[in-house]
Short mmCIF file of C-alpha atoms (C1' of nucleotides) in Angstrom, two decimals:
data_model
loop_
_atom_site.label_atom_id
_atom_site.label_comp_id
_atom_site.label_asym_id
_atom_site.label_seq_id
_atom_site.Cartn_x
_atom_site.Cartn_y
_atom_site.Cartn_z
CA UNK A 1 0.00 0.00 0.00
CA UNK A 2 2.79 2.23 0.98
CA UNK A 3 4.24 3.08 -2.54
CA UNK A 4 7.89 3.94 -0.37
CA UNK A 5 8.58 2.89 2.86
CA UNK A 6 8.54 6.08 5.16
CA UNK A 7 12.17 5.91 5.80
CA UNK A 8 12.89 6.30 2.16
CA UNK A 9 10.30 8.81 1.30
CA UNK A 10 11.44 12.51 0.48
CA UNK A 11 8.03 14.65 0.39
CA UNK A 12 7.66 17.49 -1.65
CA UNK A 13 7.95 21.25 0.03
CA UNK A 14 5.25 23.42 -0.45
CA UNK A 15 6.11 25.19 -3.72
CA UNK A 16 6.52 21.84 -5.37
CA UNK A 17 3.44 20.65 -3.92
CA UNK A 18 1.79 23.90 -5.52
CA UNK A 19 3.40 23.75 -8.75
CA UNK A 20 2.61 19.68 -8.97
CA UNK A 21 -1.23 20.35 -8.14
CA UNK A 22 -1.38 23.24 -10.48
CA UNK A 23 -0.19 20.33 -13.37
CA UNK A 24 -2.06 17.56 -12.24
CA UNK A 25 -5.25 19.72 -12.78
CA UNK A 26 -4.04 21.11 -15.69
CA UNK A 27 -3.60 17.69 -16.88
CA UNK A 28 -6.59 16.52 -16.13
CA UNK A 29 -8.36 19.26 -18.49
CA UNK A 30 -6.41 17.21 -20.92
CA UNK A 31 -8.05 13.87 -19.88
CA UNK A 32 -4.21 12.73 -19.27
CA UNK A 33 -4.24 10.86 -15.92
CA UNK A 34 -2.59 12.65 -12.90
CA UNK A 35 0.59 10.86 -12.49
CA UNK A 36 1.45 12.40 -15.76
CA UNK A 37 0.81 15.90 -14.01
CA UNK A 38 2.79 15.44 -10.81
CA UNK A 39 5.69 14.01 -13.18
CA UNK A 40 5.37 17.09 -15.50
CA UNK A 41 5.27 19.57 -12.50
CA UNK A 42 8.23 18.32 -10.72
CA UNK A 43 10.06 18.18 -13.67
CA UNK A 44 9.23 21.84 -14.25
CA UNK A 45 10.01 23.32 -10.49
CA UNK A 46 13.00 21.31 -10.00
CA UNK A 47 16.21 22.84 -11.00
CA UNK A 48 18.30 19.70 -12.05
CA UNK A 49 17.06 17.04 -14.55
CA UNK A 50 15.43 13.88 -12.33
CA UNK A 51 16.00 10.15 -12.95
CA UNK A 52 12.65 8.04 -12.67
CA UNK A 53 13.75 7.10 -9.34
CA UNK A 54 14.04 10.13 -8.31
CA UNK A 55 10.24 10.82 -9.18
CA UNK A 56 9.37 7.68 -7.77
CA UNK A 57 10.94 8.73 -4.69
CA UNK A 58 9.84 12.71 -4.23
CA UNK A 59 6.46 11.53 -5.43
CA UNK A 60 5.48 8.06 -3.90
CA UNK A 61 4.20 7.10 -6.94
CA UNK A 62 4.95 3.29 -8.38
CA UNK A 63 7.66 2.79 -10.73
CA UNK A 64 5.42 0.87 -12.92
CA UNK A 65 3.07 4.72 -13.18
CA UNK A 66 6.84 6.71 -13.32
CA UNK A 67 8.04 4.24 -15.98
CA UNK A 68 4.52 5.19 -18.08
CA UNK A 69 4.15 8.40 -17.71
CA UNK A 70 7.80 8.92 -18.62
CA UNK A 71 6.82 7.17 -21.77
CA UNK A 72 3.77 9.22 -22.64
CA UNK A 73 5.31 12.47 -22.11
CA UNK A 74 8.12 11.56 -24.46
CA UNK A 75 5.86 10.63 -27.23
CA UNK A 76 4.23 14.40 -26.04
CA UNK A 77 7.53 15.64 -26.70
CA UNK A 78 6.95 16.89 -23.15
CA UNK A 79 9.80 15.70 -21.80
CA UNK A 80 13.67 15.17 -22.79
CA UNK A 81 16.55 13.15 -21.68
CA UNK A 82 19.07 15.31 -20.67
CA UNK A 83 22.05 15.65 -22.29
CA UNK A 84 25.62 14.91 -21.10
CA UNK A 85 25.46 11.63 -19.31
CA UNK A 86 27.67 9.89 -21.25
CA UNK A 87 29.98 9.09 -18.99
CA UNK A 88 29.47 5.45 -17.18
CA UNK A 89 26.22 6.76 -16.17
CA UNK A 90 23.11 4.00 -16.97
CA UNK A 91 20.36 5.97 -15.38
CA UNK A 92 18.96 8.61 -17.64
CA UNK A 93 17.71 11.64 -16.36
CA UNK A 94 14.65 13.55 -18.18
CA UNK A 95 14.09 17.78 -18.24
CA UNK A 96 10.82 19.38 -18.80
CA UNK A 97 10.15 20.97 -22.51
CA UNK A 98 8.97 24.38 -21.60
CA UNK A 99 8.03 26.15 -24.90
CA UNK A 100 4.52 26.27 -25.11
CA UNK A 101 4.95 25.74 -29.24
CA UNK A 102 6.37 22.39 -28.46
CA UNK A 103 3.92 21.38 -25.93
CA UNK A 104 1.12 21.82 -28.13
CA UNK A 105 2.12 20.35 -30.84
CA UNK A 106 2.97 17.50 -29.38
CA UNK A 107 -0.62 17.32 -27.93
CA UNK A 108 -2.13 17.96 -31.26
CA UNK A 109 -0.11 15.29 -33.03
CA UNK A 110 -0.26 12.83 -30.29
CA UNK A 111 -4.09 13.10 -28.95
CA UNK A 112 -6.17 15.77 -31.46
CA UNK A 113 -4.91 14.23 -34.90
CA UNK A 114 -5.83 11.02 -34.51
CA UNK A 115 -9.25 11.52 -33.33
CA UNK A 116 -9.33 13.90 -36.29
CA UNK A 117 -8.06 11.17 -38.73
CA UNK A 118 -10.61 8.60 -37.13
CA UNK A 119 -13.60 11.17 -36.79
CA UNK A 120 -13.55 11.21 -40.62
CA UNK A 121 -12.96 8.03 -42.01
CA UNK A 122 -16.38 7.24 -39.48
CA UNK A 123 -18.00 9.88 -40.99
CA UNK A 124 -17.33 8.57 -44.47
CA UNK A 125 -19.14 5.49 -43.24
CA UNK A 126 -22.23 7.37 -42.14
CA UNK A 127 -22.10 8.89 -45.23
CA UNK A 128 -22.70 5.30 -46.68
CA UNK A 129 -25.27 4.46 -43.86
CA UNK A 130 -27.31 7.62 -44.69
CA UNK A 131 -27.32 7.19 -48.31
CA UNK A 132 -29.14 4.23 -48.34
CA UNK A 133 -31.97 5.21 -46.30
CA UNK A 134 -34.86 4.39 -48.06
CA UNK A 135 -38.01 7.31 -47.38
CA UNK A 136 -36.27 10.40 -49.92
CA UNK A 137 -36.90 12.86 -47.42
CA UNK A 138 -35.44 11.45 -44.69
CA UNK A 139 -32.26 10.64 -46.34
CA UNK A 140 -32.06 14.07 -47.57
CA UNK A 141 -32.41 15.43 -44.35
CA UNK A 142 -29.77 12.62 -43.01
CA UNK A 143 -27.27 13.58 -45.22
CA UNK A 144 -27.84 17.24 -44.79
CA UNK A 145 -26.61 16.63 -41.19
CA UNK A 146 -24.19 14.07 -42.13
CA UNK A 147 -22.55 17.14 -44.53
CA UNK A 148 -22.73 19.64 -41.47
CA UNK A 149 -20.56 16.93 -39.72
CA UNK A 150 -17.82 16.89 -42.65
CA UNK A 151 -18.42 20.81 -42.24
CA UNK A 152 -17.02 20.60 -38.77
CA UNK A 153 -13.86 18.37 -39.35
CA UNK A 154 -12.96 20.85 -42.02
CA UNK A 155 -13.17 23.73 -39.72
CA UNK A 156 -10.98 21.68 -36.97
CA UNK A 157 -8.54 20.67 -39.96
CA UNK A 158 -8.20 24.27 -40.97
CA UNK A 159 -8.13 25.55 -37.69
CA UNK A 160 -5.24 23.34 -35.42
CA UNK A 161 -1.98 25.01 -37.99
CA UNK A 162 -2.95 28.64 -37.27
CA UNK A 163 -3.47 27.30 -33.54
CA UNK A 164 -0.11 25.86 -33.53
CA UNK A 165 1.19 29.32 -35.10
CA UNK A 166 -0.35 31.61 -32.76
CA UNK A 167 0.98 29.50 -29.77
CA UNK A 168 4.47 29.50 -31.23
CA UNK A 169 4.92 32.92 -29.40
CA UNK B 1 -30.73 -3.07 -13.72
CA UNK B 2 -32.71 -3.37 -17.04
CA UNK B 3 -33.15 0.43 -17.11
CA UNK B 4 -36.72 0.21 -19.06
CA UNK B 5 -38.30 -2.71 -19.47
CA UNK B 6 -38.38 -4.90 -22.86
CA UNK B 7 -41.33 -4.50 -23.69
CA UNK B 8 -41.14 -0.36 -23.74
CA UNK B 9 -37.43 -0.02 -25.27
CA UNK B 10 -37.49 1.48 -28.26
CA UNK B 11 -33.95 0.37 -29.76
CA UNK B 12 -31.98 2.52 -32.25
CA UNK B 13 -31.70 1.44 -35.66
CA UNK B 14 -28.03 1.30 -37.52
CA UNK B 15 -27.84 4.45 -38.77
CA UNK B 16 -28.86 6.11 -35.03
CA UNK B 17 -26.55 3.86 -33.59
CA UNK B 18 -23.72 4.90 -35.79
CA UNK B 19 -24.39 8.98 -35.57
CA UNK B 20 -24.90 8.05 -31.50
CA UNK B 21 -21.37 6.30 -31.34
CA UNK B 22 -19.74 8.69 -33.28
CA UNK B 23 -20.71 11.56 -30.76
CA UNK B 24 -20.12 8.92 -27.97
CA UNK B 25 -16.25 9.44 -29.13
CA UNK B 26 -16.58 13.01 -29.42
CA UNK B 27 -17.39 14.37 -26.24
CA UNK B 28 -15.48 11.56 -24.50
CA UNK B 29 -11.98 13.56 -26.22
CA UNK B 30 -13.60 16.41 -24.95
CA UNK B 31 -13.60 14.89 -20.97
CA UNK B 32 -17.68 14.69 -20.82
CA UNK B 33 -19.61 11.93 -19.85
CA UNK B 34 -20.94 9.26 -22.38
CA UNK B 35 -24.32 9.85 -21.78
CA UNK B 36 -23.90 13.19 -23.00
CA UNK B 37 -23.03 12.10 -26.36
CA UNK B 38 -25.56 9.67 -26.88
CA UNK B 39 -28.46 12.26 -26.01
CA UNK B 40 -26.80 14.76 -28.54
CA UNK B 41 -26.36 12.10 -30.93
CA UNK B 42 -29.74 11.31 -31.24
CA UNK B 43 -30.86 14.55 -31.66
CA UNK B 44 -28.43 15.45 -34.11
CA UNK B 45 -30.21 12.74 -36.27
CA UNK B 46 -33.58 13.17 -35.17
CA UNK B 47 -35.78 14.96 -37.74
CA UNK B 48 -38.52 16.13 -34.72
CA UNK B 49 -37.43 17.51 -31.64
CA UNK B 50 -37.52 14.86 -28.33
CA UNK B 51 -38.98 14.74 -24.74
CA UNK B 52 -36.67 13.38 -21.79
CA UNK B 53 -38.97 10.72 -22.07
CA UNK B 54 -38.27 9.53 -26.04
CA UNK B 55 -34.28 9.92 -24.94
CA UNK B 56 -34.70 7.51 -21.71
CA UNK B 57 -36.80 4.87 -24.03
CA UNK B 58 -34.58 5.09 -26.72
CA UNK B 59 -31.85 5.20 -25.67
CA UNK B 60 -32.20 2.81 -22.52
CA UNK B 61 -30.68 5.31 -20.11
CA UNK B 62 -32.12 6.36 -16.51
CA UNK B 63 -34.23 9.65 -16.16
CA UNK B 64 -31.95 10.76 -13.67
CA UNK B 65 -29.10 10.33 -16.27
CA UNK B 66 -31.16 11.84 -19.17
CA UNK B 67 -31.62 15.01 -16.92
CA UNK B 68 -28.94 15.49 -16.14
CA UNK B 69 -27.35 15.74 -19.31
CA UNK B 70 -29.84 17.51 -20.79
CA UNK B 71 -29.09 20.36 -18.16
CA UNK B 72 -25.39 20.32 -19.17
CA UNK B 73 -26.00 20.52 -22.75
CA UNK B 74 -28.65 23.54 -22.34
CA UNK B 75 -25.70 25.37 -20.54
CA UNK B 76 -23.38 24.64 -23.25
CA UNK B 77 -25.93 25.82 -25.60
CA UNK B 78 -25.47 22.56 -27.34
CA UNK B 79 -29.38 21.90 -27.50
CA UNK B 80 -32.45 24.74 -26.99
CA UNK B 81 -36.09 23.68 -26.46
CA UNK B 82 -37.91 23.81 -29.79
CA UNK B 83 -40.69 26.23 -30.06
CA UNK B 84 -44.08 26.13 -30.40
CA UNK B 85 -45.56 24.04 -28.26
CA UNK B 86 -47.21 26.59 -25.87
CA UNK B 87 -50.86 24.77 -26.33
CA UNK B 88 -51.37 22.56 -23.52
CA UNK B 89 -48.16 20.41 -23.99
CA UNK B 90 -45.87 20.28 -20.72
CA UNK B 91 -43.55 18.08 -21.94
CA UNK B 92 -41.11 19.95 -23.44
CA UNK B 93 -38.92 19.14 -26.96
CA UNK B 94 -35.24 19.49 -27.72
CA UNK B 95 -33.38 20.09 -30.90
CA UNK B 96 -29.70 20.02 -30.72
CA UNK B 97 -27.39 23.38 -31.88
CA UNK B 98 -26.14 22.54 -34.87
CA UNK B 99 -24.07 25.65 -35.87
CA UNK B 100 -20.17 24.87 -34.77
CA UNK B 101 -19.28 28.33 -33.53
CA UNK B 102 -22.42 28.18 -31.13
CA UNK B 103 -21.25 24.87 -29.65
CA UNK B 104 -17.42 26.06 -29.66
CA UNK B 105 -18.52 29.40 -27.79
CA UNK B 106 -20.30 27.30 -25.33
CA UNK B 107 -17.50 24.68 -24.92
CA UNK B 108 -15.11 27.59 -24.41
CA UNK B 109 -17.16 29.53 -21.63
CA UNK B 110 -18.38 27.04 -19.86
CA UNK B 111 -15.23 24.37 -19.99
CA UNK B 112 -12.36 26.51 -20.61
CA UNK B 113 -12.71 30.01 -19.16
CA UNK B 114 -13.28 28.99 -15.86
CA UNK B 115 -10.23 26.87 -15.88
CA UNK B 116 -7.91 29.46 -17.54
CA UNK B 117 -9.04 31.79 -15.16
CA UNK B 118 -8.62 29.59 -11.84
CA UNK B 119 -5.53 28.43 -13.59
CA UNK B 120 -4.46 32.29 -13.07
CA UNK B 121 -5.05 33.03 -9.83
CA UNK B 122 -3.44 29.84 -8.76
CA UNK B 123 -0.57 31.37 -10.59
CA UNK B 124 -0.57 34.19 -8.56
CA UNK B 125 -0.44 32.11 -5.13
CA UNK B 126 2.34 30.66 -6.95
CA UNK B 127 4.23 33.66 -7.37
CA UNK B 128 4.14 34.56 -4.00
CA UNK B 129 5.45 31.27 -2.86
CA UNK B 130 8.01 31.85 -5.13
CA UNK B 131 8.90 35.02 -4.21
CA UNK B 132 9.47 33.53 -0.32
CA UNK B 133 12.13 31.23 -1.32
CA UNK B 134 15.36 31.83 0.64
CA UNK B 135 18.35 31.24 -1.89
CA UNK B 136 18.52 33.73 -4.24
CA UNK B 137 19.61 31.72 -6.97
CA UNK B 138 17.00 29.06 -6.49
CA UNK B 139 14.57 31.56 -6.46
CA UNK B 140 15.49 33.04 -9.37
CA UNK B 141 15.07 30.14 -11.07
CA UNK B 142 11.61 29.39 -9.55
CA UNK B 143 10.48 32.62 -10.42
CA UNK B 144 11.39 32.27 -13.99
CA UNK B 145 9.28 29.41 -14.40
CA UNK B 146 6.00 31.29 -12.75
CA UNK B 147 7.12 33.73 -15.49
CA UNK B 148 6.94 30.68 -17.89
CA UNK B 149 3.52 29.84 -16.98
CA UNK B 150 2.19 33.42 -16.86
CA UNK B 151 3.00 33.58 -20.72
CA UNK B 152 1.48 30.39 -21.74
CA UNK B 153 -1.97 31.95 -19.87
CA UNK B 154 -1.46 34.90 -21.95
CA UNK B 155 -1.10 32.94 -25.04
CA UNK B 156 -4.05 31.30 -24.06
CA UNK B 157 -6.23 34.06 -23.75
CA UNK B 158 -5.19 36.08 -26.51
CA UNK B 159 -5.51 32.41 -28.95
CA UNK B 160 -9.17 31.94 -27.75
CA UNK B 161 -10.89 34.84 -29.33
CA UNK B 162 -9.57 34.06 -32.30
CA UNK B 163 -10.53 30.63 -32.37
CA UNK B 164 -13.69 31.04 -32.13
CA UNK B 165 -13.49 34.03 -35.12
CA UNK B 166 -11.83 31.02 -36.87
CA UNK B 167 -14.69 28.65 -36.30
CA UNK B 168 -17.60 30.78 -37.01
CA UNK B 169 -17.00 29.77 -40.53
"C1'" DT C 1 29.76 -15.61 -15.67
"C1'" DG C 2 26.62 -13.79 -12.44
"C1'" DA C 3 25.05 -10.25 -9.42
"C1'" DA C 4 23.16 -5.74 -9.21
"C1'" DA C 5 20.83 -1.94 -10.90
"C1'" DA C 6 17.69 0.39 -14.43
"C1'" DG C 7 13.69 0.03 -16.67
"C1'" DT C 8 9.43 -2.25 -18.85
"C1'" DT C 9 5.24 -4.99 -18.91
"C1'" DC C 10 0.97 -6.45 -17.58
"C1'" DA C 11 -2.49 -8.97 -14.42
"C1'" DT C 12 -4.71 -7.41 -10.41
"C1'" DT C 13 -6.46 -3.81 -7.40
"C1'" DT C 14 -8.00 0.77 -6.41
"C1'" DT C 15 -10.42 4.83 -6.99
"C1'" DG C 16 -13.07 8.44 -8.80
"C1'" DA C 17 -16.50 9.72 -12.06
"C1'" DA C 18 -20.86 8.42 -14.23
"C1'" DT C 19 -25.06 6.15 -13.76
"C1'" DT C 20 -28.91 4.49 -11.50
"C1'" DG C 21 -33.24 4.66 -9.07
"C1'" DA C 22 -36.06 5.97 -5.41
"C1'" DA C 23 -37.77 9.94 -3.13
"C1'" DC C 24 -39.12 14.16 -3.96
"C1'" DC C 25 -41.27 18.69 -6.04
"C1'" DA C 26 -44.40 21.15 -9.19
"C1'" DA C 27 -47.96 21.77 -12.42
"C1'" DG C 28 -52.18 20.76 -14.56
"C1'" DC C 29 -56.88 18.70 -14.34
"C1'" DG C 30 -61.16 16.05 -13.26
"C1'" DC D 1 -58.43 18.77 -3.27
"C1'" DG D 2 -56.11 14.24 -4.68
"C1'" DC D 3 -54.29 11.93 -8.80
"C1'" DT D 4 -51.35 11.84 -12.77
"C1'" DT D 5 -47.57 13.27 -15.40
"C1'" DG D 6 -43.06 15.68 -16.21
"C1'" DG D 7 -39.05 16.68 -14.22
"C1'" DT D 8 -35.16 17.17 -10.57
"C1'" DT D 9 -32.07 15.68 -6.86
"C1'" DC D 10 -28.87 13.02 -4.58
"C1'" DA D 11 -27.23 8.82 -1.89
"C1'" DA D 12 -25.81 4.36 -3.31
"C1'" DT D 13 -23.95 1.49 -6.91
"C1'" DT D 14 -21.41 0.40 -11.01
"C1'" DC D 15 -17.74 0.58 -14.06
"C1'" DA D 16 -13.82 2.13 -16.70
"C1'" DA D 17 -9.42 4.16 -16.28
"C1'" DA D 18 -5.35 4.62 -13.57
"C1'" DA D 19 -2.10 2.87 -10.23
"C1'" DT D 20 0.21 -0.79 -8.20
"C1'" DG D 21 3.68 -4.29 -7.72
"C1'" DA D 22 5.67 -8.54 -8.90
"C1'" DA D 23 7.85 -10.80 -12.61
"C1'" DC D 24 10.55 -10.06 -16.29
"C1'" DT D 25 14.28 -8.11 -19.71
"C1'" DT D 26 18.46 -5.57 -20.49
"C1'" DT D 27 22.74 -3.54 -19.44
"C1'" DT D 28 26.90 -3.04 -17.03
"C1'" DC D 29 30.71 -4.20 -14.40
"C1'" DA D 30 33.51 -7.00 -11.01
#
DNA sequence: TGAAAAGTTCATTTTGAATTGAACCAAGCG
DNA sequence: CGCTTGGTTCAATTCAAAATGAACTTTTCA
């Protein structure tokens, strides 16, 4: 139940508690799950680059939730492994990414795209679905809608490269 | 457990089912509940406008549930009672908003604003802590970040105007 | 080699959010 | 009135997503 034995644990002062709440419900706006917050917000308070014992440690989390986390804010591009450990060192230590330009495009390739991508290719098969409904008027009021729905990936298509633009300063 | 009983339910054909599941992925990206997307759903392919009643039959969901979600799409502006039926009807009928800046607008005030703007004033607290840190160099550092984080707020606030210019076609 | 340390994987457990359903309120109506 | 119908509320339950932790793989070094 007890993540680290007491004797071993190394709690968090009060700024890095702050910070680390302030990410884990920023986070969870996202829909990313909260270990991915406190990771992200110790990261960002903490001075020197932290091994994934480290944040196991400072944060009593499991290594198993440290270890994927770690892995999801890579893919984010959220995260980097800091350079310069070259030397007989096997642990690697990770550094927060803090330009905002990054951080959202990694969050718009990573989470937004694909839903776009998906969104689309089910709204082709409505398409198909709607077109072969069989009273006239009802299927031209079904694919009316099913138009207003290709409307509105468009938009979102259009929309996420001046998004990434504007953020990138 | 059956919510409404066989012999009532009123099951969706395939092209309801499809429209419902595809908004049953939508809002679940956006962080709101399921039931949420299949009320929408249906109305987005309904040609009349429905009671809380036709959603719970239809559908197969609990009143309570159906209520409930109705109330947080009217404050998203998502879906508006239809009109016209002032003679004798208490029941009342919804039609869903089907105009993407409306439900953007709604999304953003209702979802986003308030967590931007808690998101600031936590900021502030932040800065103060910050400010109380007793090595100068550390809290330097510290304070740089707060910096950090009061410019992605900014970018945030000044992007969401024009997102929504952007999506009102 | 093989022991130790770093990290990953994944079946099980936990937990928090969504859903249910029963009690309740309000409005019409005979 | 008192009954019916439409709707809301909220404590209890359910369920899906996240976290755990034990087993496993990989790397390094003595």
């Amino acid at each position: 139940m007890e993540q680290v034995p007491e004797e071993i644990r190394d709690d968090l002062d009060p700024l890095e508690r702050q910070v680390v709440g302030f990410f884990v419900d920023g986070v969870k706006v996202l829909g990313l799950p909260r270990s991915i917050g406190e990771i992200y917000g110790l990261l960002f308070v903490s001075r020197e680059p932290l091994s994934l014992d480290d944040l196991v440690r400072r944060l009593g989390i499991s290594k198993g939730s440290a270890s994927q986390g770690l892995r999801t804010l890579r893919s984010l591009g959220a995260v980097r492994e800091a350079a310069g450990n070259g030397n007989g060192e096997r642990r690697t230590y990770y550094e927060p990414a803090v330009e905002l330009k990054r951080l959202v495009g990694g969050f718009i390739r990573e989470q937004i795209r694909p839903h776009l991508d998906s969104g689309k290719s089910k709204i082709r098969q409505l398409a198909v679905t709607a077109g072969e409904v069989d009273d006239a008027d009802h299927r031209r009021f079904v694919s009316e809608r099913v138009e207003r729905l290709e409307q509105w990936m468009r938009s979102g298509g259009r929309v996420l490269p001046i998004l990434q633009k504007l953020l990138g300063q």
